[in-house]
Structures are given as C-alpha cells and as structure tokens.
C-alpha cells in the first residue's frame, strides 16, 4: 500500500533592508526595534521582555541570562549569538534564521516558531516544552538534550544534524522528517514518535528503546 510523502518544512525568505546600528546601552522592556543592526554587543542580563524585533540583524552578540520573555522576532537574522540561560519563554519567532549559535539552557517553553531555520552551531538543553513549531528546519547543527515535552511539531525537518538525548514526552508530531538526522537518540518518549518519518537504520537503532517501552524481551 502506498504511503503519502511527508510534507517539507517551508523555509523563511528574509531580505533585510539597510540596517542602522543600534546605539543604545541595552534592550528595554516592550521596546520596538525596527531595521536595527546589533553587532558585537554584550546583551547579557538585559531585560527586553515583550519587545518586538522586526527586520533586525543580530550578529555575534552575547545573550547570557538575557530576559526576552514574550518577545517577537519577525523577518530577522540572528548569527553567531551565544550565551547560557537566555529566557525566551512565550516568544514568537516568525520568518527567522538562527545561524551558528552557541547556546545553552535556552528557555523557549510555550514559544511559537513559524518558518524558522536553525542552521549550524550547537544548542545544549534547549527547552521547548509546550511550544508550537510549524515549518521549522534544523540543519547542520547539534541539539544536545533538547526537551520537546508537550510540544506540537508540524512540518519540522532535521537535516544533517545531531539530535542527542531528546525528550519527547507527550509530544505531538505531524509531518516531522527525522531521516536526515545523522544521530537520533531519544532519552524519553520514544513511544510518541507517531507522525514522524525515520529510516530503517534509525528504526534499528531505536529498537531496544521501543522493545523496552512495550515490555518485549529479546533473547538469543
């Protein structure tokens, strides 16, 4: 019986205008940043909660413990940013490219990601609990211990990337393409992979966890 092909994630199409340099000392809560270029700045610990970033380029900026809850990034590029404990809970990312990031403990629980490309770099302990991801591509990056518990993923693609010790408890998947993951390691929730597409080789790698989940003993 023929099976329908998985629908591919739509990628963002971003053409930034000529950007003006950011001249402030830090971000402001509920700020409005339109057509601004942030480059080589230390934004650690800054409070930009509720701010809107439209047609923004953010390059090689430090975001350690930055408070960015409920922010909106639209038609924007973030490249070479780094930091630990960046707080982006309940944020909205729409038509965004995140390139070559080095982040740890990023809090994106409850966030909404739509047409987002995460390319290159490494993100440790990414918290996407209860988040909504639609048309998101993870490409040539390393995701170590990402937590997708309770999240909804639709048209999400993993291409040439590492997915290590992922938590998928109560995750909801639709048209999720895992075939391009060079490493697929599920720590929790392997039974919630319905709605994803994997290769035969990946199935063999996941077989021990699947057998354990259903109480199947394999001997001999």
mmCIF file of C-alpha atoms in Angstrom, residues 52-140:
data_model
loop_
_atom_site.group_PDB
_atom_site.id
_atom_site.type_symbol
_atom_site.label_atom_id
_atom_site.label_comp_id
_atom_site.label_asym_id
_atom_site.label_seq_id
_atom_site.Cartn_x
_atom_site.Cartn_y
_atom_site.Cartn_z
ATOM 1 C CA UNK A 52 9.384 43.478 19.055
ATOM 2 C CA UNK A 53 12.287 42.921 16.648
ATOM 3 C CA UNK A 54 11.271 43.493 13.020
ATOM 4 C CA UNK A 55 13.741 43.317 10.106
ATOM 5 C CA UNK A 56 16.599 43.025 12.585
ATOM 6 C CA UNK A 57 20.096 41.591 12.229
ATOM 7 C CA UNK A 58 21.817 40.411 15.409
ATOM 8 C CA UNK A 59 25.440 39.335 14.912
ATOM 9 C CA UNK A 60 27.966 37.938 17.395
ATOM 10 C CA UNK A 61 26.148 39.182 20.478
ATOM 11 C CA UNK A 62 26.291 37.727 23.995
ATOM 12 C CA UNK A 63 22.903 36.769 25.439
ATOM 13 C CA UNK A 64 23.795 35.239 28.800
ATOM 14 C CA UNK A 65 20.722 35.359 31.083
ATOM 15 C CA UNK A 66 19.048 37.871 28.761
ATOM 16 C CA UNK A 67 15.381 38.296 29.750
ATOM 17 C CA UNK A 68 13.471 38.149 26.465
ATOM 18 C CA UNK A 69 10.187 36.625 27.555
ATOM 19 C CA UNK A 70 7.241 37.265 25.198
ATOM 20 C CA UNK A 71 9.482 38.932 22.607
ATOM 21 C CA UNK A 72 8.654 38.843 18.896
ATOM 22 C CA UNK A 73 11.335 38.261 16.267
ATOM 23 C CA UNK A 74 9.924 38.732 12.763
ATOM 24 C CA UNK A 75 11.803 38.707 9.434
ATOM 25 C CA UNK A 76 15.099 38.716 11.314
ATOM 26 C CA UNK A 77 18.524 37.037 11.298
ATOM 27 C CA UNK A 78 20.492 36.045 14.397
ATOM 28 C CA UNK A 79 24.029 34.903 13.594
ATOM 29 C CA UNK A 80 26.870 33.836 15.869
ATOM 30 C CA UNK A 81 24.990 34.688 19.070
ATOM 31 C CA UNK A 82 25.994 32.886 22.242
ATOM 32 C CA UNK A 83 25.023 32.599 25.866
ATOM 33 C CA UNK A 84 23.685 30.482 28.684
ATOM 34 C CA UNK A 85 20.222 30.751 30.213
ATOM 35 C CA UNK A 86 18.664 33.035 27.629
ATOM 36 C CA UNK A 87 14.993 33.451 28.567
ATOM 37 C CA UNK A 88 12.681 33.367 25.550
ATOM 38 C CA UNK A 89 9.607 31.764 27.091
ATOM 39 C CA UNK A 90 6.346 32.518 25.247
ATOM 40 C CA UNK A 91 8.282 34.268 22.481
ATOM 41 C CA UNK A 92 7.223 34.353 18.842
ATOM 42 C CA UNK A 93 9.743 33.666 16.077
ATOM 43 C CA UNK A 94 8.336 34.101 12.576
ATOM 44 C CA UNK A 95 10.460 34.078 9.422
ATOM 45 C CA UNK A 96 13.700 33.885 11.397
ATOM 46 C CA UNK A 97 17.140 32.431 10.663
ATOM 47 C CA UNK A 98 19.343 31.401 13.603
ATOM 48 C CA UNK A 99 22.834 30.705 12.274
ATOM 49 C CA UNK A 100 25.890 29.269 14.026
ATOM 50 C CA UNK A 101 24.565 29.894 17.528
ATOM 51 C CA UNK A 102 26.315 28.611 20.651
ATOM 52 C CA UNK A 103 23.649 28.487 23.319
ATOM 53 C CA UNK A 104 22.945 26.549 26.481
ATOM 54 C CA UNK A 105 19.827 26.246 28.607
ATOM 55 C CA UNK A 106 17.717 28.384 26.301
ATOM 56 C CA UNK A 107 14.180 28.750 27.663
ATOM 57 C CA UNK A 108 11.719 28.631 24.767
ATOM 58 C CA UNK A 109 8.874 26.882 26.562
ATOM 59 C CA UNK A 110 5.487 27.968 25.314
ATOM 60 C CA UNK A 111 7.072 29.722 22.341
ATOM 61 C CA UNK A 112 5.670 29.830 18.807
ATOM 62 C CA UNK A 113 8.072 29.158 15.946
ATOM 63 C CA UNK A 114 6.855 29.574 12.382
ATOM 64 C CA UNK A 115 9.094 29.381 9.305
ATOM 65 C CA UNK A 116 12.325 29.205 11.273
ATOM 66 C CA UNK A 117 15.700 27.904 10.086
ATOM 67 C CA UNK A 118 18.256 26.840 12.707
ATOM 68 C CA UNK A 119 21.494 26.263 10.826
ATOM 69 C CA UNK A 120 24.900 25.324 12.219
ATOM 70 C CA UNK A 121 26.128 25.757 15.764
ATOM 71 C CA UNK A 122 25.311 23.879 18.942
ATOM 72 C CA UNK A 123 22.444 24.272 21.411
ATOM 73 C CA UNK A 124 22.544 22.418 24.727
ATOM 74 C CA UNK A 125 19.492 21.755 26.922
ATOM 75 C CA UNK A 126 17.041 23.553 24.658
ATOM 76 C CA UNK A 127 13.707 23.866 26.474
ATOM 77 C CA UNK A 128 10.812 23.742 24.013
ATOM 78 C CA UNK A 129 8.204 22.355 26.407
ATOM 79 C CA UNK A 130 4.640 23.152 25.330
ATOM 80 C CA UNK A 131 5.994 25.092 22.332
ATOM 81 C CA UNK A 132 4.447 25.162 18.865
ATOM 82 C CA UNK A 133 6.775 24.568 15.904
ATOM 83 C CA UNK A 134 5.452 24.881 12.355
ATOM 84 C CA UNK A 135 7.679 24.880 9.270
ATOM 85 C CA UNK A 136 10.924 24.663 11.242
ATOM 86 C CA UNK A 137 14.193 23.270 9.840
ATOM 87 C CA UNK A 138 17.163 22.185 11.950
ATOM 88 C CA UNK A 139 20.161 21.911 9.639
ATOM 89 C CA UNK A 140 23.833 21.030 10.232
#
